[in-house]
Each structure stands twice: as structure tokens, then as C-alpha cells.
């Protein structure tokens, strides 16, 4: 389970993410509403272990030291489609994107994964030559989440602003629900969104919903570790 408690991220002009708390359990989709793309992306980075929060905690599994918690979260989590971080580049075709992402897999999983075979097995061969950024919203979220799951160590998906591509929740919500409900792989799924869709009855949190966490400062992280958390 992902447990976020009093998490804050500070930017140049104040809090990018004010104190925020939520849980994301395996088998469940949790939507977290944030105001503004910078706020949503900062939360997605911290909730996936790509950035060490300035205060508060984001922990996958049993808590340990801040340094170990960050590493464990990074191993378990995949950050999906984050603007300016790991969204598909303009010049990449679907085939090229798949080849690049599969090449970044841990070495022990890389050799057995051929891009052409992957596209066929996962039913994306029909769009292999298309520009990745030009895919319809529902195909985009399908492709990028499927690529994230190519790493068998991933147990948490943090999807950054899937609603920015479409004002129709049907273009992304059913896919995230299906991933969370997949009985073959226990996944916790977090969607960081601008608006919670009407009629959504699942788990919801709002950025800024918590008091500052007492005694949860992350100051014991070395500067290098904080920099590594941004990658």
C-alpha cells in the first residue's frame, strides 16, 4: 500500500504541494484532485518516489528510514505520462517510444523483450507507425500504462493528469479502473487529476487536505539522494 502523510513539496515561490495525505491500496483506483499542472506533477513525482518531499512522507509498504523508503517506493512505482518529465516526445513514433521504454527496463528483464513482438502481443501493431503524441486519448493511456507494466516489479501506477488529453472521463477512467481491478496482478493505481469525474464513487483525496506532519521532515536525506529522487 502507498501511504502518503502530510506530504509537501516546496517550489521557488512557496508550496507547490501543500500538506496532503491519502492511501492507495492494491486493487483500488484512487483519484487525487490538484489545482494546476505544476501542483499535480509535483505530487505525482513525490508519490512515485521520483522526488523526496520537503516534509511528510510517501511510503510503500512498511516504513523504514527516509532513504530506504524513497528507494522502495521508486522500485515499486511507475510514473506515467508526466508533462515535461516522461510524456511521449513529439518526434517519437509509437514503435520508437516502445523501443526506448523497453530499453530502460532493468537488465534482467530487457533481453527477452523485443519491441516488434511487444507491439504485436499487446495489440498496438496497428498504430506502430503513428506519432505517439497524436494517439487518441484512450489509446495513449492504454499504451503508456501497458509500457509501465512491462517491468514486473511495478506494483503502483501514478498517472499524471490523464484528463488533460480529453474532457471525457471515458477516455481514461475505465482503463485505470480495469488495471486496479486486474486479479492477475495486484496494483495500486493513483490518478492525479484536475477534476474528479461526476458520479465517481471510489477513493478520492484533494491536494492540501492535511495538516503539516509532525516529526516527518525529510532533512536526513543527503543532497545527492534528493537529486536522485528527481530523475
PDB file of C-alpha atoms in Angstrom:
ATOM      1  CA  UNK A   1       0.000   0.000   0.000  1.00  0.00           C
ATOM      2  CA  UNK A   2       1.091   3.571  -0.667  1.00  0.00           C
ATOM      3  CA  UNK A   3       0.717   5.716   2.430  1.00  0.00           C
ATOM      4  CA  UNK A   4       1.108   9.480   1.985  1.00  0.00           C
ATOM      5  CA  UNK A   5       1.111  11.549   5.184  1.00  0.00           C
ATOM      6  CA  UNK A   6       1.417  15.322   5.374  1.00  0.00           C
ATOM      7  CA  UNK A   7       3.473  15.397   2.195  1.00  0.00           C
ATOM      8  CA  UNK A   8       4.646  18.805   0.975  1.00  0.00           C
ATOM      9  CA  UNK A   9       6.733  19.944  -1.979  1.00  0.00           C
ATOM     10  CA  UNK A  10       8.145  23.462  -1.873  1.00  0.00           C
ATOM     11  CA  UNK A  11       8.801  25.481  -5.014  1.00  0.00           C
ATOM     12  CA  UNK A  12      10.559  28.774  -5.575  1.00  0.00           C
ATOM     13  CA  UNK A  13       7.552  30.829  -4.593  1.00  0.00           C
ATOM     14  CA  UNK A  14       6.009  28.721  -1.843  1.00  0.00           C
ATOM     15  CA  UNK A  15       4.324  25.351  -1.580  1.00  0.00           C
ATOM     16  CA  UNK A  16       3.849  23.513  -4.844  1.00  0.00           C
ATOM     17  CA  UNK A  17       2.064  20.812  -2.874  1.00  0.00           C
ATOM     18  CA  UNK A  18       0.551  21.872   0.460  1.00  0.00           C
ATOM     19  CA  UNK A  19       0.249  19.171   3.158  1.00  0.00           C
ATOM     20  CA  UNK A  20      -1.533  16.196   1.604  1.00  0.00           C
ATOM     21  CA  UNK A  21      -2.463  12.755   2.906  1.00  0.00           C
ATOM     22  CA  UNK A  22      -4.042   9.713   1.258  1.00  0.00           C
ATOM     23  CA  UNK A  23      -3.725   5.946   0.931  1.00  0.00           C
ATOM     24  CA  UNK A  24      -3.639   3.952  -2.284  1.00  0.00           C
ATOM     25  CA  UNK A  25      -4.360   0.279  -1.761  1.00  0.00           C
ATOM     26  CA  UNK A  26      -3.729  -2.598  -4.176  1.00  0.00           C
ATOM     27  CA  UNK A  27      -6.867  -3.446  -6.102  1.00  0.00           C
ATOM     28  CA  UNK A  28      -8.187   0.112  -5.928  1.00  0.00           C
ATOM     29  CA  UNK A  29      -8.057   3.258  -8.042  1.00  0.00           C
ATOM     30  CA  UNK A  30      -7.529   6.431  -6.004  1.00  0.00           C
ATOM     31  CA  UNK A  31      -8.144   9.836  -7.610  1.00  0.00           C
ATOM     32  CA  UNK A  32      -6.315  12.844  -6.179  1.00  0.00           C
ATOM     33  CA  UNK A  33      -7.514  16.265  -7.305  1.00  0.00           C
ATOM     34  CA  UNK A  34      -4.980  19.070  -7.666  1.00  0.00           C
ATOM     35  CA  UNK A  35      -5.200  22.663  -8.875  1.00  0.00           C
ATOM     36  CA  UNK A  36      -2.801  23.491 -11.679  1.00  0.00           C
ATOM     37  CA  UNK A  37      -0.420  21.330 -13.657  1.00  0.00           C
ATOM     38  CA  UNK A  38       2.627  22.213 -11.564  1.00  0.00           C
ATOM     39  CA  UNK A  39       0.864  21.072  -8.396  1.00  0.00           C
ATOM     40  CA  UNK A  40      -0.324  17.839  -9.950  1.00  0.00           C
ATOM     41  CA  UNK A  41       3.064  16.985 -11.420  1.00  0.00           C
ATOM     42  CA  UNK A  42       4.911  17.763  -8.181  1.00  0.00           C
ATOM     43  CA  UNK A  43       2.554  15.464  -6.279  1.00  0.00           C
ATOM     44  CA  UNK A  44       2.925  12.711  -8.888  1.00  0.00           C
ATOM     45  CA  UNK A  45       6.720  12.944  -8.662  1.00  0.00           C
ATOM     46  CA  UNK A  46       6.705  12.705  -4.872  1.00  0.00           C
ATOM     47  CA  UNK A  47       4.048   9.979  -4.718  1.00  0.00           C
ATOM     48  CA  UNK A  48       6.066   7.818  -7.127  1.00  0.00           C
ATOM     49  CA  UNK A  49       9.374   8.323  -5.318  1.00  0.00           C
ATOM     50  CA  UNK A  50      10.932  10.468  -8.041  1.00  0.00           C
ATOM     51  CA  UNK A  51      11.289  13.424  -5.687  1.00  0.00           C
ATOM     52  CA  UNK A  52      11.898  13.447  -1.946  1.00  0.00           C
ATOM     53  CA  UNK A  53       9.191  15.578  -0.285  1.00  0.00           C
ATOM     54  CA  UNK A  54      10.281  18.608   1.690  1.00  0.00           C
ATOM     55  CA  UNK A  55       8.247  17.338   4.621  1.00  0.00           C
ATOM     56  CA  UNK A  56       5.874  14.498   5.304  1.00  0.00           C
ATOM     57  CA  UNK A  57       6.217  11.015   3.917  1.00  0.00           C
ATOM     58  CA  UNK A  58       5.308   8.795   0.975  1.00  0.00           C
ATOM     59  CA  UNK A  59       5.871   5.147   1.879  1.00  0.00           C
ATOM     60  CA  UNK A  60       5.288   1.897   0.018  1.00  0.00           C
ATOM     61  CA  UNK A  61       4.844  -0.999   2.425  1.00  0.00           C
ATOM     62  CA  UNK A  62       6.258  -0.950   5.931  1.00  0.00           C
ATOM     63  CA  UNK A  63       8.005   2.331   6.871  1.00  0.00           C
ATOM     64  CA  UNK A  64      11.748   2.343   7.421  1.00  0.00           C
ATOM     65  CA  UNK A  65      14.286   5.176   7.165  1.00  0.00           C
ATOM     66  CA  UNK A  66      13.608   8.078   4.782  1.00  0.00           C
ATOM     67  CA  UNK A  67      16.346   6.925   2.421  1.00  0.00           C
ATOM     68  CA  UNK A  68      15.140   3.319   2.306  1.00  0.00           C
ATOM     69  CA  UNK A  69      11.514   4.412   1.977  1.00  0.00           C
ATOM     70  CA  UNK A  70      12.369   6.521  -1.075  1.00  0.00           C
ATOM     71  CA  UNK A  71      14.233   3.659  -2.739  1.00  0.00           C
ATOM     72  CA  UNK A  72      11.493   1.122  -2.024  1.00  0.00           C
ATOM     73  CA  UNK A  73       8.856   3.465  -3.421  1.00  0.00           C
ATOM     74  CA  UNK A  74      10.864   4.121  -6.565  1.00  0.00           C
ATOM     75  CA  UNK A  75      11.283   0.384  -7.160  1.00  0.00           C
ATOM     76  CA  UNK A  76       7.575  -0.320  -6.759  1.00  0.00           C
ATOM     77  CA  UNK A  77       6.150   2.706  -8.586  1.00  0.00           C
ATOM     78  CA  UNK A  78       5.868   3.772 -12.208  1.00  0.00           C
ATOM     79  CA  UNK A  79       5.231   7.401 -13.083  1.00  0.00           C
ATOM     80  CA  UNK A  80       3.031   7.568 -16.196  1.00  0.00           C
ATOM     81  CA  UNK A  81       2.749  10.360 -18.788  1.00  0.00           C
ATOM     82  CA  UNK A  82       4.018  13.212 -16.626  1.00  0.00           C
ATOM     83  CA  UNK A  83       4.203  16.508 -18.588  1.00  0.00           C
ATOM     84  CA  UNK A  84       7.766  17.672 -19.041  1.00  0.00           C
ATOM     85  CA  UNK A  85       9.079  14.574 -17.263  1.00  0.00           C
ATOM     86  CA  UNK A  86       8.327  11.382 -19.170  1.00  0.00           C
ATOM     87  CA  UNK A  87       5.467  12.134 -21.561  1.00  0.00           C
ATOM     88  CA  UNK A  88       5.958  10.949 -25.126  1.00  0.00           C
ATOM     89  CA  UNK A  89       8.229  13.266 -27.112  1.00  0.00           C
ATOM     90  CA  UNK A  90       6.921  14.981 -30.234  1.00  0.00           C
ATOM     91  CA  UNK A  91       9.327  13.273 -32.634  1.00  0.00           C
ATOM     92  CA  UNK A  92       8.739   9.697 -31.450  1.00  0.00           C
ATOM     93  CA  UNK A  93       6.612   7.144 -33.221  1.00  0.00           C
ATOM     94  CA  UNK A  94       4.846   4.509 -31.147  1.00  0.00           C
ATOM     95  CA  UNK A  95       7.446   1.968 -32.311  1.00  0.00           C
ATOM     96  CA  UNK A  96      10.324   4.226 -31.239  1.00  0.00           C
ATOM     97  CA  UNK A  97       8.684   5.008 -27.915  1.00  0.00           C
ATOM     98  CA  UNK A  98       8.209   1.323 -27.166  1.00  0.00           C
ATOM     99  CA  UNK A  99      11.815   0.577 -28.109  1.00  0.00           C
ATOM    100  CA  UNK A 100      13.112   3.375 -25.850  1.00  0.00           C
ATOM    101  CA  UNK A 101      10.982   2.395 -22.869  1.00  0.00           C
ATOM    102  CA  UNK A 102      11.785  -1.295 -23.114  1.00  0.00           C
ATOM    103  CA  UNK A 103      15.489  -0.452 -23.307  1.00  0.00           C
ATOM    104  CA  UNK A 104      15.176   1.233 -19.906  1.00  0.00           C
ATOM    105  CA  UNK A 105      13.903  -1.899 -18.195  1.00  0.00           C
ATOM    106  CA  UNK A 106      16.155  -3.481 -15.571  1.00  0.00           C
ATOM    107  CA  UNK A 107      18.764  -5.577 -17.341  1.00  0.00           C
ATOM    108  CA  UNK A 108      17.357  -8.882 -16.087  1.00  0.00           C
ATOM    109  CA  UNK A 109      14.062  -8.215 -17.931  1.00  0.00           C
ATOM    110  CA  UNK A 110      15.417  -6.450 -21.012  1.00  0.00           C
ATOM    111  CA  UNK A 111      16.804  -9.223 -23.183  1.00  0.00           C
ATOM    112  CA  UNK A 112      13.557 -11.143 -23.564  1.00  0.00           C
ATOM    113  CA  UNK A 113      11.561  -8.118 -24.711  1.00  0.00           C
ATOM    114  CA  UNK A 114      11.577  -7.320 -28.426  1.00  0.00           C
ATOM    115  CA  UNK A 115       9.725  -4.103 -29.456  1.00  0.00           C
ATOM    116  CA  UNK A 116       8.088  -5.655 -32.525  1.00  0.00           C
ATOM    117  CA  UNK A 117       6.929  -8.674 -30.566  1.00  0.00           C
ATOM    118  CA  UNK A 118       5.730  -6.436 -27.733  1.00  0.00           C
ATOM    119  CA  UNK A 119       3.618  -4.342 -30.092  1.00  0.00           C
ATOM    120  CA  UNK A 120       2.005  -7.471 -31.500  1.00  0.00           C
ATOM    121  CA  UNK A 121       1.385  -9.211 -28.187  1.00  0.00           C
ATOM    122  CA  UNK A 122      -0.191  -6.068 -26.696  1.00  0.00           C
ATOM    123  CA  UNK A 123      -2.239  -5.246 -29.818  1.00  0.00           C
ATOM    124  CA  UNK A 124      -0.556  -1.975 -30.777  1.00  0.00           C
ATOM    125  CA  UNK A 125       0.857  -3.094 -34.119  1.00  0.00           C
ATOM    126  CA  UNK A 126      -1.897  -1.133 -35.902  1.00  0.00           C
ATOM    127  CA  UNK A 127      -0.545   2.180 -34.541  1.00  0.00           C
ATOM    128  CA  UNK A 128       3.187   1.324 -34.538  1.00  0.00           C
ATOM    129  CA  UNK A 129       3.968   3.940 -37.174  1.00  0.00           C
ATOM    130  CA  UNK A 130       1.806   6.704 -35.676  1.00  0.00           C
ATOM    131  CA  UNK A 131       3.240   9.625 -33.728  1.00  0.00           C
ATOM    132  CA  UNK A 132       2.907   8.707 -30.065  1.00  0.00           C
ATOM    133  CA  UNK A 133       1.702  12.200 -29.098  1.00  0.00           C
ATOM    134  CA  UNK A 134      -1.031  12.027 -31.758  1.00  0.00           C
ATOM    135  CA  UNK A 135      -2.749   8.896 -30.482  1.00  0.00           C
ATOM    136  CA  UNK A 136      -6.376   9.226 -29.393  1.00  0.00           C
ATOM    137  CA  UNK A 137      -6.555   9.766 -25.627  1.00  0.00           C
ATOM    138  CA  UNK A 138      -7.850   6.295 -24.800  1.00  0.00           C
ATOM    139  CA  UNK A 139      -5.137   4.598 -26.859  1.00  0.00           C
ATOM    140  CA  UNK A 140      -2.485   6.847 -25.359  1.00  0.00           C
ATOM    141  CA  UNK A 141      -3.360   5.884 -21.789  1.00  0.00           C
ATOM    142  CA  UNK A 142      -3.583   2.217 -22.772  1.00  0.00           C
ATOM    143  CA  UNK A 143      -0.147   2.302 -24.410  1.00  0.00           C
ATOM    144  CA  UNK A 144       1.656   4.202 -21.667  1.00  0.00           C
ATOM    145  CA  UNK A 145       0.208   2.194 -18.803  1.00  0.00           C
ATOM    146  CA  UNK A 146       0.957  -1.070 -20.602  1.00  0.00           C
ATOM    147  CA  UNK A 147       4.544   0.051 -21.133  1.00  0.00           C
ATOM    148  CA  UNK A 148       4.867   0.942 -17.447  1.00  0.00           C
ATOM    149  CA  UNK A 149       3.775  -2.580 -16.550  1.00  0.00           C
ATOM    150  CA  UNK A 150       6.466  -4.148 -18.720  1.00  0.00           C
ATOM    151  CA  UNK A 151       8.585  -4.011 -15.569  1.00  0.00           C
ATOM    152  CA  UNK A 152       7.267  -6.898 -13.444  1.00  0.00           C
ATOM    153  CA  UNK A 153       8.475  -5.161 -10.261  1.00  0.00           C
ATOM    154  CA  UNK A 154       5.886  -2.374 -10.654  1.00  0.00           C
ATOM    155  CA  UNK A 155       3.112  -2.539  -8.085  1.00  0.00           C
ATOM    156  CA  UNK A 156       1.999   1.108  -8.122  1.00  0.00           C
ATOM    157  CA  UNK A 157       0.983   3.279 -11.073  1.00  0.00           C
ATOM    158  CA  UNK A 158       0.895   7.054 -10.612  1.00  0.00           C
ATOM    159  CA  UNK A 159      -0.739   8.602 -13.675  1.00  0.00           C
ATOM    160  CA  UNK A 160      -0.188  12.344 -14.039  1.00  0.00           C
ATOM    161  CA  UNK A 161      -3.194  14.300 -15.310  1.00  0.00           C
ATOM    162  CA  UNK A 162      -4.794  11.739 -17.637  1.00  0.00           C
ATOM    163  CA  UNK A 163      -7.735  14.136 -18.009  1.00  0.00           C
ATOM    164  CA  UNK A 164      -5.574  16.777 -19.697  1.00  0.00           C
ATOM    165  CA  UNK A 165      -5.933  14.954 -23.024  1.00  0.00           C
ATOM    166  CA  UNK A 166      -9.727  14.772 -23.049  1.00  0.00           C
ATOM    167  CA  UNK A 167     -12.746  16.189 -21.264  1.00  0.00           C
ATOM    168  CA  UNK A 168     -14.368  12.738 -21.473  1.00  0.00           C
ATOM    169  CA  UNK A 169     -13.645  10.564 -18.451  1.00  0.00           C
ATOM    170  CA  UNK A 170     -14.461   7.514 -20.588  1.00  0.00           C
ATOM    171  CA  UNK A 171     -11.158   8.093 -22.383  1.00  0.00           C
ATOM    172  CA  UNK A 172      -9.085   7.230 -19.306  1.00  0.00           C
ATOM    173  CA  UNK A 173     -11.149   6.251 -16.253  1.00  0.00           C
ATOM    174  CA  UNK A 174     -12.243   2.743 -17.387  1.00  0.00           C
ATOM    175  CA  UNK A 175      -8.634   1.849 -18.227  1.00  0.00           C
ATOM    176  CA  UNK A 176      -7.345   2.877 -14.789  1.00  0.00           C
ATOM    177  CA  UNK A 177     -10.227   1.074 -13.070  1.00  0.00           C
ATOM    178  CA  UNK A 178      -9.514  -2.097 -15.066  1.00  0.00           C
ATOM    179  CA  UNK A 179      -5.829  -2.013 -14.143  1.00  0.00           C
ATOM    180  CA  UNK A 180      -6.611  -1.633 -10.459  1.00  0.00           C
ATOM    181  CA  UNK A 181      -9.153  -4.443 -10.612  1.00  0.00           C
ATOM    182  CA  UNK A 182      -6.961  -6.904 -12.523  1.00  0.00           C
ATOM    183  CA  UNK A 183      -6.966 -10.094 -10.418  1.00  0.00           C
ATOM    184  CA  UNK A 184      -3.798 -11.332 -12.079  1.00  0.00           C
ATOM    185  CA  UNK A 185      -1.597  -8.518 -10.777  1.00  0.00           C
ATOM    186  CA  UNK A 186      -2.190  -6.660  -7.517  1.00  0.00           C
ATOM    187  CA  UNK A 187      -1.815  -2.993  -8.461  1.00  0.00           C
ATOM    188  CA  UNK A 188      -2.474   0.216  -6.615  1.00  0.00           C
ATOM    189  CA  UNK A 189      -3.387   2.947  -9.113  1.00  0.00           C
ATOM    190  CA  UNK A 190      -3.343   6.693  -8.451  1.00  0.00           C
ATOM    191  CA  UNK A 191      -4.759   9.193 -10.929  1.00  0.00           C
ATOM    192  CA  UNK A 192      -3.749  12.797 -10.208  1.00  0.00           C
ATOM    193  CA  UNK A 193      -6.488  14.798 -11.900  1.00  0.00           C
ATOM    194  CA  UNK A 194      -7.797  18.323 -12.404  1.00  0.00           C
ATOM    195  CA  UNK A 195     -11.386  17.262 -11.734  1.00  0.00           C
ATOM    196  CA  UNK A 196     -12.961  14.159 -10.260  1.00  0.00           C
ATOM    197  CA  UNK A 197     -15.483  12.812 -12.790  1.00  0.00           C
ATOM    198  CA  UNK A 198     -19.156  13.197 -11.945  1.00  0.00           C
ATOM    199  CA  UNK A 199     -20.548  10.022 -10.479  1.00  0.00           C
ATOM    200  CA  UNK A 200     -17.191   8.662  -9.302  1.00  0.00           C
ATOM    201  CA  UNK A 201     -17.822   6.771  -6.069  1.00  0.00           C
ATOM    202  CA  UNK A 202     -14.338   5.416  -5.464  1.00  0.00           C
ATOM    203  CA  UNK A 203     -11.500   6.712  -3.306  1.00  0.00           C
ATOM    204  CA  UNK A 204     -10.831  10.464  -3.583  1.00  0.00           C
ATOM    205  CA  UNK A 205      -8.351  12.853  -1.980  1.00  0.00           C
ATOM    206  CA  UNK A 206      -7.670  16.548  -2.510  1.00  0.00           C
ATOM    207  CA  UNK A 207      -4.248  18.185  -2.508  1.00  0.00           C
ATOM    208  CA  UNK A 208      -3.896  20.260   0.650  1.00  0.00           C
ATOM    209  CA  UNK A 209      -6.272  18.107   2.722  1.00  0.00           C
ATOM    210  CA  UNK A 210      -3.902  17.590   5.679  1.00  0.00           C
ATOM    211  CA  UNK A 211      -2.147  19.376   8.491  1.00  0.00           C
ATOM    212  CA  UNK A 212       1.666  19.522   8.352  1.00  0.00           C
ATOM    213  CA  UNK A 213       3.098  16.210   9.530  1.00  0.00           C
ATOM    214  CA  UNK A 214       4.866  16.448  12.872  1.00  0.00           C
ATOM    215  CA  UNK A 215       8.297  14.849  13.049  1.00  0.00           C
ATOM    216  CA  UNK A 216       8.169  13.827   9.404  1.00  0.00           C
ATOM    217  CA  UNK A 217      10.835  16.098   7.981  1.00  0.00           C
ATOM    218  CA  UNK A 218      12.975  14.594   5.245  1.00  0.00           C
ATOM    219  CA  UNK A 219      16.080  16.567   6.169  1.00  0.00           C
ATOM    220  CA  UNK A 220      18.094  13.411   6.810  1.00  0.00           C
ATOM    221  CA  UNK A 221      18.223  12.786   3.069  1.00  0.00           C
ATOM    222  CA  UNK A 222      21.599  13.723   1.656  1.00  0.00           C
ATOM    223  CA  UNK A 223      21.587  16.330  -1.172  1.00  0.00           C
ATOM    224  CA  UNK A 224      22.603  13.661  -3.693  1.00  0.00           C
ATOM    225  CA  UNK A 225      19.680  11.468  -2.633  1.00  0.00           C
ATOM    226  CA  UNK A 226      17.277  14.389  -3.103  1.00  0.00           C
ATOM    227  CA  UNK A 227      18.670  14.975  -6.581  1.00  0.00           C
ATOM    228  CA  UNK A 228      18.287  11.282  -7.445  1.00  0.00           C
ATOM    229  CA  UNK A 229      14.656  11.494  -6.407  1.00  0.00           C
ATOM    230  CA  UNK A 230      14.021  13.928  -9.253  1.00  0.00           C
ATOM    231  CA  UNK A 231      15.125  11.550 -12.010  1.00  0.00           C
TER     232      UNK A 231
END
